Short mmCIF file of C-alpha atoms in Angstrom, two decimals:
data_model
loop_
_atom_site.label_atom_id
_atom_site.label_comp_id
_atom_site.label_asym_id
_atom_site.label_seq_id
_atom_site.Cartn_x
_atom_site.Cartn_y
_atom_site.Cartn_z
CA UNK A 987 29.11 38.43 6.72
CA UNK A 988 31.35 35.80 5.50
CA UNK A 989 34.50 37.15 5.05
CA UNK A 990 38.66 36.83 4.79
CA UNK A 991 39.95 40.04 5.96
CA UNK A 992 43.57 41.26 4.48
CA UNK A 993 45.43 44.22 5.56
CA UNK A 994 47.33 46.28 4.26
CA UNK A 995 45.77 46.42 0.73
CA UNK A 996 47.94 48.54 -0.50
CA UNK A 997 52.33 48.41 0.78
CA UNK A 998 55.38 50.50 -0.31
CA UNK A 999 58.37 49.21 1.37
CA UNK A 1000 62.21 48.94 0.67
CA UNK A 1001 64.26 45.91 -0.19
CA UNK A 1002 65.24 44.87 3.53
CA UNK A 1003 62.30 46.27 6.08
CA UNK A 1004 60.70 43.10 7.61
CA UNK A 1005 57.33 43.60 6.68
CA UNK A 1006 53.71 41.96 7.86
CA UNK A 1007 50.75 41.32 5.97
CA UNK A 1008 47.58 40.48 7.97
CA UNK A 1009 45.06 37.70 7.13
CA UNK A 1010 41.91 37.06 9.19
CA UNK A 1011 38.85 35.07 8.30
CA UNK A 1012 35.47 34.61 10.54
CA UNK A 1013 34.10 31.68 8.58
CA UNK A 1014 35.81 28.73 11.68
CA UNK A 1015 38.01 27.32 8.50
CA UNK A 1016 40.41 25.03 9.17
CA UNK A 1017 42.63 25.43 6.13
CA UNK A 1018 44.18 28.76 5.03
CA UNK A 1019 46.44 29.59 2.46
CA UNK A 1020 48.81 32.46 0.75
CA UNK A 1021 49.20 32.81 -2.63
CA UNK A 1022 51.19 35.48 -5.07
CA UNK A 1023 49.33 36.75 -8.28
CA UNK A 1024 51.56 37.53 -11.17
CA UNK A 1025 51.05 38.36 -14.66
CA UNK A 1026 50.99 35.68 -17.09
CA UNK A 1027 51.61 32.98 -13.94
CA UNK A 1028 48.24 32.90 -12.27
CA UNK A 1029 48.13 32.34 -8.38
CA UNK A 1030 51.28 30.25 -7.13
CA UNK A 1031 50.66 28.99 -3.60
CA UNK A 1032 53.28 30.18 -1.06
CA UNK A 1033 52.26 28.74 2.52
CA UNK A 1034 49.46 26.51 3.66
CA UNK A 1035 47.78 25.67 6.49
CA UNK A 1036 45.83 22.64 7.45
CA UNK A 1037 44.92 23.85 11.23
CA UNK A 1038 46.03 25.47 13.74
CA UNK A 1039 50.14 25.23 14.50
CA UNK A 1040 50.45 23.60 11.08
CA UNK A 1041 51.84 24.70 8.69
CA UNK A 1042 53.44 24.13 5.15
CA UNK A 1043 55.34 25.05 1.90
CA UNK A 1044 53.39 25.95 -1.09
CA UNK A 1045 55.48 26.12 -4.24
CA UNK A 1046 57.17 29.63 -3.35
CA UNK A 1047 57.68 29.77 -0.68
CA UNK A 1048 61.46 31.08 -0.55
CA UNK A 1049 61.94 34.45 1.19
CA UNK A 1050 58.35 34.29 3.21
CA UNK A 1051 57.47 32.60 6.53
CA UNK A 1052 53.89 32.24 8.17
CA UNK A 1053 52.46 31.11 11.35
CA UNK A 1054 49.27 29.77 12.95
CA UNK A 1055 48.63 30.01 16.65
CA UNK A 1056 45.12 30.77 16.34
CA UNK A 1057 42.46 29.27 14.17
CA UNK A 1058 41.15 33.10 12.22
CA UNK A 1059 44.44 34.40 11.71
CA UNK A 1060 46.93 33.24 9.13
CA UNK A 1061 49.85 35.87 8.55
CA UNK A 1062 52.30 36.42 6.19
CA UNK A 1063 55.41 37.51 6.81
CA UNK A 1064 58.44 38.82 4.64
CA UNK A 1065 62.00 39.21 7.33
CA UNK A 1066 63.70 40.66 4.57
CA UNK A 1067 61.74 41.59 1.20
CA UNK A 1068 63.41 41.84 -1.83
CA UNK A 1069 62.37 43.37 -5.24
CA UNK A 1070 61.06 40.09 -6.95
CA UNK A 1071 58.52 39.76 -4.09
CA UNK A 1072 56.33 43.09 -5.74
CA UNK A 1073 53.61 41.19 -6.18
CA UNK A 1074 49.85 40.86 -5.28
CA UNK A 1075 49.26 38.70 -2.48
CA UNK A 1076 45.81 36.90 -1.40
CA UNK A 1077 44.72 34.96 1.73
CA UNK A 1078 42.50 32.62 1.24
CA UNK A 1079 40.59 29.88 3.77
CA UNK A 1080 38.47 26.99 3.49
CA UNK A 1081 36.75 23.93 4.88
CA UNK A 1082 36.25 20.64 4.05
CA UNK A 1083 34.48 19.96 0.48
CA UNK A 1084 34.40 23.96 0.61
CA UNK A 1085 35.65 26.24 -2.28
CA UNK A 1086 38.31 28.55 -1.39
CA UNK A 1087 37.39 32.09 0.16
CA UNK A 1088 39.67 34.97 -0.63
CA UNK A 1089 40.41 38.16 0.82
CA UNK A 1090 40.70 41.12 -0.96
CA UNK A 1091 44.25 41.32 -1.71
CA UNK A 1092 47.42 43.41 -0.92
CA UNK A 1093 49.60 44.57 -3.57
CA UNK A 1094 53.22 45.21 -2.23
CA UNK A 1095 55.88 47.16 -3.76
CA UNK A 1096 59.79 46.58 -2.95
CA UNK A 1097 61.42 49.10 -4.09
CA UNK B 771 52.74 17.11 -13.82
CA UNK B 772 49.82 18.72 -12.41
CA UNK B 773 48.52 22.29 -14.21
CA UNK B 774 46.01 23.84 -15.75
CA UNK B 775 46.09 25.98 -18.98
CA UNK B 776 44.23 28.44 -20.80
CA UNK B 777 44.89 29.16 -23.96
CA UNK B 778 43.60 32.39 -24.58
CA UNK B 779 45.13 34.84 -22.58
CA UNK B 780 42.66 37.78 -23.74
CA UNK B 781 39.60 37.43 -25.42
CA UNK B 782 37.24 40.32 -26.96
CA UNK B 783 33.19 39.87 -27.61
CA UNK B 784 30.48 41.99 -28.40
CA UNK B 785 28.00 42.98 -26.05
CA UNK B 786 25.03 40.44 -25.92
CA UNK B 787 27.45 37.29 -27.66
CA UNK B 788 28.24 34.13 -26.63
CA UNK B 789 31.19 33.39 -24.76
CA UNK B 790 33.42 30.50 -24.22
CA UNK B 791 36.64 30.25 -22.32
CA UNK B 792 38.52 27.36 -22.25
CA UNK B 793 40.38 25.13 -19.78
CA UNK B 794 42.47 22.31 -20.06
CA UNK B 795 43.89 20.21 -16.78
CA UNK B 796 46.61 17.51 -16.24
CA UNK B 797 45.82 16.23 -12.95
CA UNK B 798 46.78 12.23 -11.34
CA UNK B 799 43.43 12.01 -9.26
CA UNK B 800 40.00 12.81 -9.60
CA UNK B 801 40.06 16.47 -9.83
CA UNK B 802 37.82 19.12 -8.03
CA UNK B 803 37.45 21.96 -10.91
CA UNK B 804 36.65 25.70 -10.23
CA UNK B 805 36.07 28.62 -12.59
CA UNK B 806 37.05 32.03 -10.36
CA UNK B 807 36.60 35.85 -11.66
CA UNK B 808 38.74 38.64 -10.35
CA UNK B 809 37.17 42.10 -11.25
CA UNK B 810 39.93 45.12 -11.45
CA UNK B 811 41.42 45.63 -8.27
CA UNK B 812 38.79 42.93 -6.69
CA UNK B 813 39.76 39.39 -4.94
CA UNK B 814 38.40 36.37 -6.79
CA UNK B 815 34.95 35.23 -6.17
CA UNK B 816 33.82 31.76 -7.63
CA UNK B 817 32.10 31.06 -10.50
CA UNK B 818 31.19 27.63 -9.85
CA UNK B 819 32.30 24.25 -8.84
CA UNK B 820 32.95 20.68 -9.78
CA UNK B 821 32.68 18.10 -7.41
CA UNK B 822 30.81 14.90 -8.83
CA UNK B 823 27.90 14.25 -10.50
CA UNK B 824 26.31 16.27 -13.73
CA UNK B 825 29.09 17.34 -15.94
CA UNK B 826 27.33 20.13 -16.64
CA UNK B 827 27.36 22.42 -13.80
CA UNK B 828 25.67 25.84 -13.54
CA UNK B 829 27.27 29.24 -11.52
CA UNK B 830 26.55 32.36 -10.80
CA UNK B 831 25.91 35.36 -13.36
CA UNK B 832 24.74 33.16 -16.12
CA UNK B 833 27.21 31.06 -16.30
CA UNK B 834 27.98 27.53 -16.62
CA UNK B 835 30.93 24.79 -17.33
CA UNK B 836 31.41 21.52 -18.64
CA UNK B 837 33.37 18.47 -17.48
CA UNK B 838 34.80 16.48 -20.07
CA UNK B 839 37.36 14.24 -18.89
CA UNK B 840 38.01 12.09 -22.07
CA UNK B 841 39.33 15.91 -23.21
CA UNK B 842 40.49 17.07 -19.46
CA UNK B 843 38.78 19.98 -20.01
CA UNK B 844 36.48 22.14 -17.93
CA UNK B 845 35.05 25.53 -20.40
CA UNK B 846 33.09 28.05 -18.91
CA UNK B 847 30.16 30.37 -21.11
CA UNK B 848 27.75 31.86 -21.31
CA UNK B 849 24.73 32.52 -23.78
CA UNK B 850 24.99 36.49 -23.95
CA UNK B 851 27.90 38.42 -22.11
CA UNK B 852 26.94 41.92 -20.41
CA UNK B 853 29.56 44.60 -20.22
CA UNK B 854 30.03 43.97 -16.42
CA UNK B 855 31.54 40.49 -16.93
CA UNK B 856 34.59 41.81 -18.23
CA UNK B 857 37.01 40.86 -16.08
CA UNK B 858 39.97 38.18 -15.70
CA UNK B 859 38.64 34.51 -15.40
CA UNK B 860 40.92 31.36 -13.81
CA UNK B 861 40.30 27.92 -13.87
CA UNK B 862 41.84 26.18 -11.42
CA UNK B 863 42.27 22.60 -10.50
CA UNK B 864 42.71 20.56 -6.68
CA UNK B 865 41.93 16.92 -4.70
CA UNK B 866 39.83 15.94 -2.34
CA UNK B 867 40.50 18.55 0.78
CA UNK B 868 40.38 15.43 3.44
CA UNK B 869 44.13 14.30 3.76
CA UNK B 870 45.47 16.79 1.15
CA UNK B 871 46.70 20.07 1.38
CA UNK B 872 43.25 21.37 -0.48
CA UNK B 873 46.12 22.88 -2.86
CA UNK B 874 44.74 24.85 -6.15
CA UNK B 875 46.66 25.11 -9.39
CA UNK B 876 45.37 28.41 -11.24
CA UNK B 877 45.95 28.58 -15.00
CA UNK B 878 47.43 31.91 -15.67
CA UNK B 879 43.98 33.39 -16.33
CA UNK B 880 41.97 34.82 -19.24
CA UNK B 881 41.17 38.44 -19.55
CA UNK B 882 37.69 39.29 -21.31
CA UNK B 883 37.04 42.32 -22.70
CA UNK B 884 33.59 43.04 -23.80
CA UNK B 885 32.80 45.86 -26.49
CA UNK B 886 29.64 47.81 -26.69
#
């Protein structure tokens, strides 16, 4: 099955703990993406990537870095998470003239 | 500036009613348009597309959109909404994925509630 795979889903941390959110997808996509849900804002794109070791800023991306070395996995990372991340994060990848695909989501707390 | 808004940011209908959500876009190219739903605690699955062609585009469920670009607008319905399509609905706007970043812009969503 077709699929992008997030993990955790669910995240508890404290302001500070460098923190890793997983993104995998099985579908050969070239482009993946990150984006933060939050109420009354929609999705806002934080990284983007157009293959694999490239990589770009979204329009928040401040406070979050991501990498690429292979072409499934796309994950996000947070070195030192702060309050105003809390948030719910989706992955999301795609191909060419190809909606987006997106994973499941993980909601993270910063407490 | 590129966006996308919706105006209503909750809507409630009757079991069995029509539906229409609405979506308005400011975008500098020719712009690929999407309707998304995100069920509670769900990631968002699409609706449908539009790419080219037929203004009128038919989805998934039951539903269907309309391009209008003298209006920039891009409304979904749907002749008789079931109880199970309540939900939160996004339009969202992007360019051609060849030489772009494939970027969406998401309105901020519209939440349907549907009573009995």
């Amino acid at each position: 099955e077709a699929q992008v795979t997030q993990n955790p889903r669910y995240l508890i941390t404290v302001t500070g703990k460098k923190l890793t959110v997983t993104c995998s997808q099985n579908m050969n996509h070239e482009y993946m993406s990150w984006y933060r849900q939050d109420p009354g804002l929609g999705l806002r794109q934080i990284y983007y990537s157009m293959n694999v070791e490239v990589t770009d800023k979204g329009d928040v991306p401040e406070g979050y870095k991501v990498s690429r070395k292979e072409k499934r996995n796309f994950p996000l990372i947070l070195e030192s998470p702060s309050p105003n991340q809390t948030s719910l994060y989706f992955c999301a990848s795609s191909s060419n003239n190809s909606p987006l695909h997106f994973g499941n989501g993980t909601r993270l707390t910063v407490t | 500036a590129q966006s996308v808004t919706q105006p209503d940011i909750h809507i409630t209908v009757s079991e069995g009613a029509s539906l229409e959500l609405r979506c308005n876009y400011s975008y500098g190219a020719t712009p690929y348009l999407f309707w998304y739903v995100q069920s509670p605690g769900q990631g968002l699955q699409l609706l449908l597309k539009y790419f080219s062609g037929d203004t009128l585009v038919q989805g998934i469920k039951g539903f269907e959109a309309e391009f209008k670009r003298s209006q920039s607008s891009f409304n979904l319905r749907k002749p008789s909404v079931h109880w199970s399509d309540a939900a939160e609905y996004f339009c969202a706007v992007g360019g051609a994925w060849l030489g772009n970043t494939g970027k969406l812009i998401f309105g901020q969503g519209t939440t349907l509630q549907v009573k009995p």
